[in-house]
CSV table of C-alpha atoms and ligand atoms in Angstrom, one decimal:
chain,number,residue,atom,x,y,z
I,270,MET,CA,-78.1,-93.7,5.0
I,271,ALA,CA,-81.5,-93.3,3.4
I,272,MET,CA,-79.8,-92.0,0.2
I,273,ILE,CA,-77.4,-95.0,0.1
I,274,ALA,CA,-80.4,-97.4,0.6
I,275,ALA,CA,-82.4,-95.6,-2.1
I,276,LYS,CA,-79.5,-95.6,-4.6
I,277,CYS,CA,-78.0,-99.0,-3.8
I,278,PRO,CA,-80.8,-101.7,-3.5
I,279,GLN,CA,-78.0,-104.3,-3.4
I,280,TYR,CA,-77.0,-103.1,0.1
I,281,ARG,CA,-78.8,-103.6,3.3
I,282,VAL,CA,-78.6,-100.5,5.4
I,283,THR,CA,-79.5,-100.7,9.1
I,284,VAL,CA,-79.5,-97.5,11.3
I,285,VAL,CA,-79.1,-98.3,15.0
I,286,ASP,CA,-79.5,-95.9,17.9
I,287,ILE,CA,-79.8,-96.2,21.7
I,288,ASN,CA,-82.8,-93.8,21.7
I,289,GLU,CA,-85.9,-96.0,21.4
I,290,ARG,CA,-88.3,-93.1,20.9
I,291,ARG,CA,-86.2,-91.8,18.1
I,292,ILE,CA,-86.0,-95.1,16.4
I,293,SER,CA,-89.7,-95.7,16.7
I,294,GLU,CA,-90.3,-92.3,15.1
I,295,TRP,CA,-88.0,-93.2,12.2
I,296,ASN,CA,-90.2,-96.3,11.8
I,297,SER,CA,-93.4,-94.3,11.9
I,298,ASP,CA,-95.3,-91.9,9.6
I,299,ASN,CA,-93.9,-88.9,11.5
I,300,LEU,CA,-90.2,-88.7,11.0
I,301,PRO,CA,-88.4,-87.0,13.9
I,302,ILE,CA,-86.9,-84.2,11.7
I,303,PHE,CA,-88.4,-82.0,9.0
I,304,GLU,CA,-86.3,-82.1,5.8
I,305,PRO,CA,-87.7,-81.5,2.3
I,306,GLY,CA,-87.8,-84.8,0.3
I,307,LEU,CA,-86.7,-87.0,3.2
I,308,ASP,CA,-90.2,-88.5,3.9
I,309,GLU,CA,-90.4,-89.9,0.4
I,310,LEU,CA,-86.9,-91.1,0.4
I,311,VAL,CA,-87.3,-93.0,3.7
I,312,LYS,CA,-90.7,-94.4,2.9
I,313,ALA,CA,-89.5,-95.8,-0.5
I,314,ALA,CA,-86.6,-97.7,1.0
I,315,ARG,CA,-87.8,-98.5,4.5
I,316,GLY,CA,-88.6,-102.2,5.1
I,317,ARG,CA,-86.9,-103.0,1.7
I,318,ASN,CA,-83.2,-102.4,2.4
I,319,LEU,CA,-83.4,-99.7,5.0
I,320,PHE,CA,-84.1,-100.6,8.6
I,321,PHE,CA,-84.2,-98.7,11.9
I,322,SER,CA,-83.4,-100.6,15.0
I,323,THR,CA,-82.2,-100.4,18.6
I,324,GLU,CA,-80.4,-103.7,18.4
I,325,ILE,CA,-76.9,-102.1,18.3
I,326,GLU,CA,-74.9,-105.2,19.0
I,327,LYS,CA,-76.6,-107.1,16.3
I,328,GLY,CA,-76.2,-104.2,13.9
I,329,ILE,CA,-72.5,-104.1,14.5
I,330,ARG,CA,-72.1,-107.9,14.2
I,331,ASP,CA,-73.9,-108.1,10.9
I,332,ALA,CA,-72.2,-105.1,9.2
I,333,ASP,CA,-69.2,-105.0,6.8
I,334,ILE,CA,-69.1,-101.2,6.8
I,335,ILE,CA,-70.1,-99.2,9.9
I,336,PHE,CA,-70.7,-95.4,9.6
I,337,VAL,CA,-70.2,-93.9,13.0
I,338,SER,CA,-72.4,-90.8,13.2
I,339,VAL,CA,-72.6,-90.1,16.9
I,340,ASN,CA,-72.6,-86.6,18.1
I,341,THR,CA,-69.4,-84.7,18.9
I,342,PRO,CA,-70.7,-81.6,20.7
I,343,THR,CA,-68.5,-78.9,22.2
I,344,LYS,CA,-67.0,-80.1,25.5
I,345,THR,CA,-68.8,-78.5,28.5
I,346,PHE,CA,-66.3,-79.7,31.2
I,347,GLY,CA,-62.6,-80.0,32.0
I,348,GLN,CA,-59.8,-79.4,29.6
I,349,GLY,CA,-60.9,-77.6,26.5
I,350,ALA,CA,-64.4,-76.8,27.9
I,351,GLY,CA,-66.4,-74.6,25.5
I,352,MET,CA,-63.9,-75.2,22.6
I,353,ALA,CA,-62.8,-78.8,22.1
I,354,ALA,CA,-65.0,-81.6,20.7
I,355,ASP,CA,-66.4,-84.0,23.3
I,356,LEU,CA,-65.3,-87.4,22.0
I,357,GLN,CA,-66.8,-89.6,24.7
I,358,TYR,CA,-69.6,-91.0,22.5
I,359,TRP,CA,-67.2,-91.7,19.7
I,360,GLU,CA,-64.8,-93.7,22.0
I,361,LYS,CA,-67.7,-95.6,23.6
I,362,THR,CA,-68.9,-96.6,20.1
I,363,ALA,CA,-65.4,-97.7,19.1
I,364,ARG,CA,-65.2,-99.9,22.2
I,365,GLN,CA,-68.7,-101.3,21.5
I,366,ILE,CA,-67.7,-102.1,17.9
I,367,LEU,CA,-64.6,-103.9,19.2
I,368,ALA,CA,-66.6,-105.9,21.7
I,369,ASN,CA,-69.1,-107.1,19.1
I,370,SER,CA,-67.0,-107.8,16.0
I,371,ASP,CA,-65.9,-111.3,15.0
I,372,ARG,CA,-64.7,-110.4,11.5
I,373,ASP,CA,-62.8,-107.6,9.7
I,374,LYS,CA,-64.8,-104.3,9.2
I,375,ILE,CA,-64.4,-100.9,7.6
I,376,ILE,CA,-65.2,-98.1,10.1
I,377,VAL,CA,-66.2,-94.8,8.6
I,378,GLU,CA,-66.0,-91.6,10.6
I,379,LYS,CA,-69.1,-89.7,9.6
I,380,SER,CA,-69.2,-87.5,12.7
I,381,THR,CA,-67.2,-84.3,12.5
I,382,LEU,CA,-64.0,-84.9,14.4
I,383,PRO,CA,-60.8,-83.1,15.2
I,384,VAL,CA,-57.9,-83.9,12.9
I,385,ARG,CA,-56.0,-87.1,13.9
I,386,THR,CA,-59.0,-88.7,15.7
I,387,ALA,CA,-58.9,-91.7,13.3
I,388,LYS,CA,-55.5,-92.5,14.8
I,389,ALA,CA,-56.9,-92.8,18.3
I,390,MET,CA,-59.8,-94.9,17.0
I,391,GLU,CA,-57.5,-97.2,15.2
I,392,ARG,CA,-55.5,-97.7,18.4
I,393,ILE,CA,-58.6,-98.6,20.3
I,394,LEU,CA,-59.9,-100.9,17.6
I,395,ASN,CA,-56.7,-102.6,16.7
I,396,GLY,CA,-55.1,-102.5,20.1
I,397,ASN,CA,-56.3,-105.9,21.3
I,398,GLN,CA,-54.0,-108.0,19.1
I,399,GLY,CA,-57.0,-110.2,18.0
I,400,ASN,CA,-57.4,-111.5,14.5
I,401,VAL,CA,-60.1,-109.0,13.6
I,402,LYS,CA,-58.8,-106.0,11.7
I,403,PHE,CA,-60.4,-102.6,11.3
I,404,GLU,CA,-59.7,-100.1,8.7
I,405,VAL,CA,-60.7,-96.5,9.7
I,406,LEU,CA,-61.8,-94.1,7.0
I,407,SER,CA,-62.8,-90.5,7.2
I,408,ASN,CA,-65.9,-89.6,5.1
I,409,PRO,CA,-67.1,-86.1,6.3
I,410,GLU,CA,-70.6,-85.0,5.5
I,411,PHE,CA,-71.1,-81.7,3.6
I,412,LEU,CA,-74.9,-81.6,3.3
I,413,ALA,CA,-76.7,-78.5,4.5
I,414,GLU,CA,-80.0,-78.7,6.4
I,415,GLY,CA,-83.0,-77.7,4.4
I,416,SER,CA,-81.4,-79.0,1.2
I,417,ALA,CA,-80.0,-82.3,2.5
I,418,VAL,CA,-81.7,-84.6,0.0
I,419,LYS,CA,-80.7,-82.5,-2.9
I,420,ASP,CA,-77.1,-82.1,-1.6
I,421,LEU,CA,-76.8,-85.9,-1.1
I,422,GLU,CA,-78.3,-86.7,-4.5
I,423,ASN,CA,-76.0,-84.4,-6.4
I,424,PRO,CA,-73.0,-83.5,-4.2
I,425,ASP,CA,-70.2,-81.1,-5.2
I,426,ARG,CA,-67.8,-83.8,-4.0
I,427,VAL,CA,-67.6,-86.9,-1.7
I,428,LEU,CA,-64.4,-87.0,0.3
I,429,ILE,CA,-62.9,-90.2,1.5
I,430,GLY,CA,-59.7,-90.3,3.6
I,431,SER,CA,-57.8,-93.5,4.3
I,432,ARG,CA,-54.4,-94.7,5.2
I,433,GLU,CA,-52.2,-94.8,2.2
I,434,THR,CA,-51.3,-98.5,2.7
I,435,GLY,CA,-52.5,-101.4,0.6
I,436,GLU,CA,-55.4,-102.2,3.1
I,437,GLY,CA,-56.2,-98.5,3.5
I,438,LEU,CA,-56.5,-98.0,-0.2
I,439,LYS,CA,-58.5,-101.1,-0.6
I,440,ALA,CA,-61.0,-99.9,2.0
I,441,ARG,CA,-61.1,-96.5,0.4
I,442,LYS,CA,-62.0,-98.0,-2.9
I,443,GLU,CA,-64.7,-100.1,-1.4
I,444,LEU,CA,-66.4,-97.0,0.0
I,445,MET,CA,-65.8,-95.1,-3.3
I,446,ASP,CA,-67.7,-97.9,-5.0
I,447,VAL,CA,-70.7,-97.4,-2.7
I,448,TYR,CA,-71.0,-93.7,-3.7
I,449,ALA,CA,-70.2,-94.5,-7.4
I,450,ASN,CA,-73.7,-96.0,-7.6
I,451,TRP,CA,-75.0,-92.5,-8.2
I,452,VAL,CA,-72.1,-90.0,-7.9
I,453,GLN,CA,-69.7,-89.4,-10.9
I,454,ARG,CA,-66.3,-90.9,-10.2
I,455,GLU,CA,-64.5,-87.6,-10.7
I,456,LYS,CA,-66.5,-86.1,-7.8
I,457,ILE,CA,-65.3,-88.8,-5.4
I,458,ILE,CA,-62.1,-87.5,-4.0
I,459,GLY,CA,-59.5,-89.6,-2.1
I,460,SER,CA,-57.0,-88.2,0.4
I,461,ASN,CA,-55.1,-89.2,3.5
I,462,VAL,CA,-57.1,-89.4,6.7
I,463,TRP,CA,-55.8,-86.2,8.2
I,464,SER,CA,-56.5,-84.1,5.2
I,465,SER,CA,-60.0,-85.4,5.1
I,466,GLU,CA,-60.7,-84.7,8.7
I,467,LEU,CA,-59.2,-81.2,8.4
I,468,SER,CA,-61.1,-80.4,5.2
I,469,LYS,CA,-64.4,-80.8,7.0
I,470,LEU,CA,-63.5,-78.3,9.6
I,471,THR,CA,-61.9,-76.0,7.0
I,472,ALA,CA,-64.9,-76.1,4.7
I,473,ASN,CA,-67.2,-74.9,7.5
I,474,ALA,CA,-64.7,-72.4,8.7
I,475,PHE,CA,-64.5,-70.9,5.1
I,476,LEU,CA,-68.3,-70.8,4.7
I,477,ALA,CA,-68.8,-69.1,8.1
I,478,GLN,CA,-65.9,-66.7,7.4
I,479,ARG,CA,-67.7,-65.5,4.2
I,480,VAL,CA,-70.9,-64.8,6.3
I,481,SER,CA,-68.9,-62.9,8.9
I,482,SER,CA,-67.0,-61.0,6.2
I,483,ILE,CA,-70.2,-59.8,4.5
I,484,ASN,CA,-71.9,-59.2,7.9
I,485,SER,CA,-68.9,-57.0,9.0
I,486,LEU,CA,-69.4,-54.9,6.0
I,487,SER,CA,-73.1,-54.7,6.5
I,488,ALA,CA,-72.4,-52.5,9.5
I,489,LEU,CA,-70.2,-50.2,7.4
I,490,CYS,CA,-73.0,-50.0,4.8
I,491,GLU,CA,-75.5,-49.0,7.5
I,492,ALA,CA,-73.1,-46.2,8.5
I,493,THR,CA,-72.4,-45.0,5.0
I,494,GLU,CA,-75.6,-45.6,3.0
I,495,ALA,CA,-73.8,-48.1,0.8
I,496,ASP,CA,-76.1,-51.1,0.2
I,497,ILE,CA,-74.8,-54.5,1.2
I,498,GLU,CA,-76.8,-56.3,-1.5
I,499,GLU,CA,-75.4,-54.1,-4.2
I,500,VAL,CA,-71.9,-54.6,-2.8
I,501,ALA,CA,-72.4,-58.4,-2.5
I,502,TYR,CA,-73.6,-58.6,-6.1
I,503,ALA,CA,-70.8,-56.5,-7.4
I,504,ILE,CA,-68.1,-58.5,-5.7
I,505,GLY,CA,-69.9,-61.9,-6.3
I,506,THR,CA,-69.7,-61.4,-10.1
I,507,ASP,CA,-65.9,-61.8,-9.8
I,508,SER,CA,-65.6,-65.5,-10.6
I,509,ARG,CA,-62.7,-65.8,-8.2
I,510,ILE,CA,-64.9,-64.6,-5.3
I,511,GLY,CA,-68.2,-66.3,-6.5
I,512,ASN,CA,-71.7,-65.2,-5.5
I,513,LYS,CA,-72.7,-67.9,-2.9
I,514,PHE,CA,-72.7,-67.4,0.8
I,515,LEU,CA,-72.7,-63.6,0.5
I,516,LYS,CA,-76.1,-62.9,2.0
I,517,ALA,CA,-75.8,-60.5,4.9
I,518,SER,CA,-77.9,-61.6,7.8
I,519,VAL,CA,-78.6,-61.4,11.5
I,520,GLY,CA,-75.8,-64.0,11.9
I,521,PHE,CA,-75.1,-67.6,11.2
I,522,GLY,CA,-76.5,-70.3,13.3
I,523,GLY,CA,-76.8,-74.1,13.1
I,524,SER,CA,-75.2,-76.9,15.0
I,525,CYS,CA,-72.0,-76.9,13.0
I,526,PHE,CA,-70.3,-73.6,12.2
I,527,LYS,CA,-69.6,-72.3,15.7
I,528,LYS,CA,-68.8,-75.7,17.1
I,529,ASP,CA,-66.4,-76.6,14.2
I,530,ILE,CA,-64.6,-73.3,14.3
I,531,LEU,CA,-64.1,-73.4,18.0
I,532,ASN,CA,-62.8,-76.9,17.6
I,533,LEU,CA,-60.4,-75.7,14.9
I,534,VAL,CA,-59.3,-72.8,17.2
I,535,TYR,CA,-58.6,-75.3,20.0
I,536,ILE,CA,-56.6,-77.5,17.8
I,537,CYS,CA,-54.5,-74.6,16.5
I,538,ARG,CA,-53.9,-73.4,20.1
I,539,SER,CA,-52.8,-76.9,21.1
I,540,TYR,CA,-50.1,-76.8,18.4
I,541,GLY,CA,-49.0,-73.3,19.6
I,542,LEU,CA,-50.5,-71.6,16.5
I,543,ASN,CA,-52.0,-68.7,18.3
I,544,GLU,CA,-52.2,-66.3,15.4
I,545,VAL,CA,-54.1,-68.9,13.3
I,546,ALA,CA,-56.4,-69.6,16.3
I,547,ASP,CA,-57.1,-65.9,16.8
I,548,TYR,CA,-57.8,-65.4,13.1
I,549,TRP,CA,-60.6,-68.1,13.1
I,550,ASP,CA,-61.9,-67.1,16.5
I,551,SER,CA,-62.6,-63.7,15.1
I,552,VAL,CA,-65.2,-65.2,12.7
I,553,VAL,CA,-67.2,-66.4,15.7
I,554,ARG,CA,-66.7,-63.2,17.6
I,555,LEU,CA,-68.0,-61.1,14.7
I,556,ASN,CA,-71.0,-63.3,14.4
I,557,GLU,CA,-71.8,-62.8,18.1
I,558,TRP,CA,-71.4,-59.0,17.6
I,559,GLN,CA,-73.8,-59.1,14.7
I,560,GLU,CA,-76.5,-60.6,16.8
I,561,LYS,CA,-75.9,-58.1,19.6
I,562,ARG,CA,-75.8,-55.3,17.1
I,563,PHE,CA,-79.3,-56.3,15.9
I,564,VAL,CA,-80.7,-56.0,19.4
I,565,LEU,CA,-79.0,-52.7,20.0
I,566,ASN,CA,-80.2,-51.4,16.7
I,567,MET,CA,-83.8,-52.3,17.6
I,568,LEU,CA,-83.4,-50.6,21.0
I,569,SER,CA,-81.9,-47.4,19.8
I,570,ASN,CA,-84.4,-46.9,17.0
I,571,MET,CA,-87.4,-47.6,19.3
I,572,PHE,CA,-86.6,-44.6,21.4
I,573,ASN,CA,-84.1,-46.5,23.6
I,574,THR,CA,-86.6,-48.6,25.3
I,575,VAL,CA,-88.6,-51.8,24.5
I,576,ALA,CA,-89.7,-52.4,28.1
I,577,GLY,CA,-93.3,-53.5,28.1
I,578,LYS,CA,-93.5,-53.3,24.3
I,579,LYS,CA,-94.7,-56.3,22.4
I,580,ILE,CA,-92.3,-57.5,19.7
I,581,ALA,CA,-93.1,-60.2,17.1
I,582,VAL,CA,-90.3,-62.4,16.1
I,583,LEU,CA,-91.0,-64.0,12.7
I,584,GLY,CA,-88.9,-67.0,12.2
I,585,PHE,CA,-87.0,-68.9,14.9
I,586,ALA,CA,-85.2,-71.6,12.9
I,587,PHE,CA,-81.5,-71.0,12.2
I,588,LYS,CA,-82.4,-71.0,8.5
I,589,ALA,CA,-85.5,-71.6,6.3
I,590,ASN,CA,-86.8,-75.1,5.5
I,591,THR,CA,-85.8,-76.6,8.8
I,592,GLY,CA,-87.3,-76.9,12.2
I,593,ASP,CA,-83.8,-76.8,13.7
I,594,THR,CA,-83.0,-74.0,16.1
I,595,ARG,CA,-79.6,-75.0,17.4
I,596,GLU,CA,-77.4,-71.9,17.8
I,597,SER,CA,-80.1,-69.9,16.0
I,598,PRO,CA,-79.5,-66.1,16.2
I,599,ALA,CA,-83.2,-65.9,17.2
I,600,ILE,CA,-82.4,-67.5,20.6
I,601,TYR,CA,-79.9,-64.8,21.4
I,602,ILE,CA,-82.0,-62.0,20.0
I,603,THR,CA,-85.2,-63.0,21.8
I,604,ARG,CA,-83.2,-63.3,25.0
I,605,GLY,CA,-81.7,-59.9,24.4
I,606,LEU,CA,-85.2,-58.4,24.0
I,607,ILE,CA,-86.5,-60.1,27.1
I,608,GLU,CA,-83.6,-58.7,29.1
I,609,GLU,CA,-84.8,-55.3,28.0
I,610,ARG,CA,-88.2,-56.3,29.4
I,611,ALA,CA,-89.9,-56.6,26.0
I,612,LEU,CA,-92.8,-59.1,25.6
I,613,VAL,CA,-92.0,-61.3,22.7
I,614,ASN,CA,-94.3,-63.3,20.4
I,615,VAL,CA,-92.4,-66.0,18.6
I,616,SER,CA,-93.7,-67.3,15.3
I,617,ASP,CA,-92.3,-70.0,13.0
I,618,PRO,CA,-93.9,-72.6,10.7
I,619,LYS,CA,-91.7,-75.5,11.8
I,620,ALA,CA,-89.6,-74.6,14.8
I,621,LEU,CA,-92.0,-73.7,17.6
I,622,ASP,CA,-91.5,-77.0,19.5
I,623,ASN,CA,-87.8,-76.4,19.6
I,624,ALA,CA,-88.3,-72.7,20.4
I,625,ARG,CA,-90.3,-73.7,23.5
I,626,LEU,CA,-87.5,-75.8,24.7
I,627,ASP,CA,-84.9,-73.1,24.0
I,628,LEU,CA,-86.8,-70.5,25.9
I,629,LYS,CA,-88.3,-72.6,28.6
I,630,ASP,CA,-86.6,-70.7,31.5
I,631,ILE,CA,-88.2,-67.4,30.3
I,632,LYS,CA,-91.5,-68.8,29.0
I,633,GLU,CA,-93.7,-66.5,31.0
I,634,ARG,CA,-92.5,-63.6,28.9
I,635,VAL,CA,-92.8,-65.3,25.5
I,636,GLU,CA,-95.9,-66.4,23.5
I,637,PHE,CA,-95.5,-69.0,20.8
I,638,ILE,CA,-98.0,-68.3,18.0
I,639,GLU,CA,-97.7,-69.9,14.6
I,640,ASP,CA,-100.0,-67.6,12.7
I,641,PRO,CA,-98.0,-64.5,11.7
I,642,TYR,CA,-101.1,-62.3,11.7
I,643,ARG,CA,-101.9,-63.2,15.3
I,644,ALA,CA,-98.3,-63.0,16.3
I,645,THR,CA,-97.9,-59.4,15.0
I,646,GLU,CA,-101.3,-58.1,16.3
I,647,GLY,CA,-100.9,-55.3,18.8
I,648,SER,CA,-97.1,-55.3,18.5
I,649,HIS,CA,-94.8,-52.3,18.3
I,650,ALA,CA,-92.2,-54.0,16.1
I,651,ILE,CA,-91.5,-57.0,13.9
I,652,ALA,CA,-88.1,-58.7,13.7
I,653,VAL,CA,-87.8,-61.1,10.7
I,654,LEU,CA,-85.1,-63.6,11.8
I,655,THR,CA,-85.6,-66.6,9.4
I,656,GLU,CA,-85.9,-66.3,5.6
I,657,TRP,CA,-89.1,-68.4,5.3
I,658,ASP,CA,-90.9,-67.7,2.0
I,659,ILE,CA,-94.3,-67.3,3.8
I,660,TYR,CA,-93.0,-64.0,5.3
I,661,LYS,CA,-92.3,-62.5,1.9
I,662,ASN,CA,-96.0,-62.4,0.9
I,663,LEU,CA,-97.9,-61.6,4.0
I,664,ASP,CA,-100.6,-58.9,3.8
I,665,TYR,CA,-98.4,-56.2,5.4
I,666,LYS,CA,-101.2,-53.6,5.2
I,667,ARG,CA,-103.4,-55.8,7.3
I,668,ILE,CA,-100.5,-56.3,9.7
I,669,LEU,CA,-99.7,-52.6,9.9
I,670,ASP,CA,-103.3,-51.8,10.7
I,671,SER,CA,-103.2,-54.1,13.7
I,672,MET,CA,-99.9,-52.8,15.1
I,673,VAL,CA,-99.1,-50.0,17.6
I,674,LYS,CA,-97.8,-46.8,15.8
I,675,PRO,CA,-95.2,-45.9,14.9
I,676,ALA,CA,-94.7,-49.4,13.6
I,677,PHE,CA,-91.2,-50.8,13.1
I,678,ILE,CA,-89.9,-53.7,11.0
I,679,PHE,CA,-86.4,-55.0,11.3
I,680,ASP,CA,-85.6,-57.3,8.5
I,681,GLY,CA,-82.7,-59.5,9.7
I,682,ARG,CA,-82.7,-61.5,6.4
I,683,ASN,CA,-83.3,-58.8,3.8
I,684,ILE,CA,-86.2,-60.8,2.3
I,685,LEU,CA,-88.9,-58.1,2.3
I,686,ASN,CA,-89.7,-55.3,-0.1
I,687,HIS,CA,-88.5,-52.4,2.0
I,688,ARG,CA,-89.6,-49.6,-0.2
I,689,GLU,CA,-93.2,-51.0,-0.3
I,690,LEU,CA,-93.3,-51.4,3.5
I,691,PHE,CA,-92.0,-47.9,4.0
I,692,ASP,CA,-94.7,-46.5,1.6
I,693,LEU,CA,-97.3,-48.4,3.6
I,694,GLY,CA,-96.2,-46.6,6.7
I,695,PHE,CA,-93.6,-48.9,8.4
I,696,ASN,CA,-90.3,-47.6,9.7
I,697,VAL,CA,-88.0,-50.1,8.0
I,698,PHE,CA,-84.5,-51.3,9.1
I,699,ALA,CA,-82.7,-53.8,7.1
I,700,ILE,CA,-79.3,-55.4,7.4
I,701,GLY,CA,-76.6,-53.4,5.6
I,702,LYS,CA,-79.0,-50.7,4.2
I,703,ALA,CA,-79.8,-47.2,5.1
I,704,PRO,CA,-82.9,-47.1,7.4
I,705,LEU,CA,-86.2,-45.9,5.9
I,706,LYS,CA,-88.0,-44.0,8.6
I,707,HIS,CA,-90.8,-41.5,8.8
I,708,PHE,CA,-89.4,-39.5,11.7
E,61,LIG,C1,-73.4,-76.2,7.1
E,61,LIG,C2,-72.6,-76.3,5.8
E,61,LIG,O1,-73.1,-75.5,4.8
E,61,LIG,C3,-72.6,-77.8,5.3
E,61,LIG,O2,-71.8,-77.9,4.1
E,61,LIG,C4,-72.1,-78.7,6.4
E,61,LIG,O3,-72.2,-80.1,6.0
E,61,LIG,C5,-73.0,-78.5,7.6
E,61,LIG,O4,-72.9,-77.2,8.1
E,61,LIG,C6,-72.5,-79.5,8.7
E,61,LIG,O5,-71.3,-79.4,9.1
E,61,LIG,O6,-73.2,-80.3,9.1
E,61,LIG,P1,-75.9,-75.9,7.7
E,61,LIG,O7,-75.4,-75.6,9.1
E,61,LIG,O8,-77.0,-76.9,7.6
E,61,LIG,O9,-74.7,-76.4,6.8
E,61,LIG,O10,-76.5,-74.5,7.1
E,61,LIG,P2,-75.9,-73.4,6.1
E,61,LIG,O11,-76.7,-73.4,4.9
E,61,LIG,O12,-74.4,-73.6,5.9
E,61,LIG,O13,-76.2,-72.1,6.9
E,61,LIG,C7,-75.5,-71.8,8.2
E,61,LIG,C8,-76.0,-70.5,8.7
E,61,LIG,O14,-75.4,-69.4,7.9
E,61,LIG,C9,-77.5,-70.2,8.7
E,61,LIG,O15,-77.9,-69.6,9.9
E,61,LIG,C10,-77.7,-69.3,7.5
E,61,LIG,O16,-78.8,-68.5,7.6
E,61,LIG,C11,-76.4,-68.5,7.5
E,61,LIG,N1,-76.0,-67.9,6.2
E,61,LIG,C12,-75.7,-68.7,5.1
E,61,LIG,C13,-76.0,-66.6,6.1
E,61,LIG,O17,-76.3,-65.8,7.0
E,61,LIG,N2,-75.7,-66.0,4.9
E,61,LIG,C14,-75.3,-66.8,3.8
E,61,LIG,O18,-75.0,-66.2,2.7
E,61,LIG,C15,-75.4,-68.2,3.9
């Protein structure tokens, strides 16, 4: 919404939410999330044509176009628990829109939703036989955290799904015109609503599948002394494969990949497509295995015990340039180490507040230390779990001198200079590479 406000001064954009604290943060100098470039964007438009408010009913009444961006987490109860999307917030919002509208409106699904949700929404919105008509569009979001502003400013595509009726196409065009203020027309794609809804889940499933594919082969590389970066480079130069999303890692995290794939799996099962469901489910299973494998690798290389040993975790966010820790591999790995009775120092430049919440039930065994030098002091091993730039250029000689020997470093993101670290005296274990050890 900040990008729309910035690019379209002729529109008045109001963001409403029930969470008063969140709204007041959006109105303050300290925005509630860290995202490069977002502060400048919000500050430029706020008070001009971008407003944050808790007056939801008024916001609904005044709007011609409503983007519904409520969360659709994985259901934790009842039918489909652990798999399906929980649509209660979506439905409540639809009913609230219905109760507060006295003229026609376009409703845009921005939340990630199961295919055919728009139909249900349309039934709720247009079921009361009143004179107010709602046109429901699907306009999934493809931005990635950490590069959100860049992605929005220059998207690969904008996807807008609508009914293929006269009214549906008219609404589709109206939304296309909003984006056309800064996005080239040929990048604004129209489709039917179901294709649009399904494309969102499919895009994330394909991206996650690439990460799981390369991670699966990282294990084979470790066993055979092939090097996963060389393999990724070699296959990525094939223009049909492409070189993006081929970085082997400790596993993918984030609030979307796992949730969206499980949702896709659930939908496939509900149509009796069990082979399709199993195929996509394996992407998530492989990711869980990769996280587990990382802990087991640490354990076996550290003489089969980490009990009582101090381990420094460098990076807790699910990726660099964000403070977000949702589904971060670091959560699972830290817990795995704690189960083995290790003492863990967690360090991260932006994610420590979230890390404290994620680990609050085991907080007596974890210390949260932002300074990487202090976090690694006296430790037996370092695990690099987020690819923050600052970890690439630390003074590793100084760090090694402060550690217990033999000192281990497990690079879960392949961002360090492994040969140099080995020459300094570290035993180095990277993803998808032969270990470099002094014993
Ligand atoms: C993802 C998609 O990339 C966005 O297009 C989508 O809009 C978004 O989900 C969403 O549905 O909201 P995001 O979760 O922010 O975006 O982050 P990604 O950059 O996709 O990374 C996801 C995870 O995969 C991270 O943990 C990252 O470290 C990992 N990853 C990514 C790898 O391990 N290797 C890679 O080569 C790429």
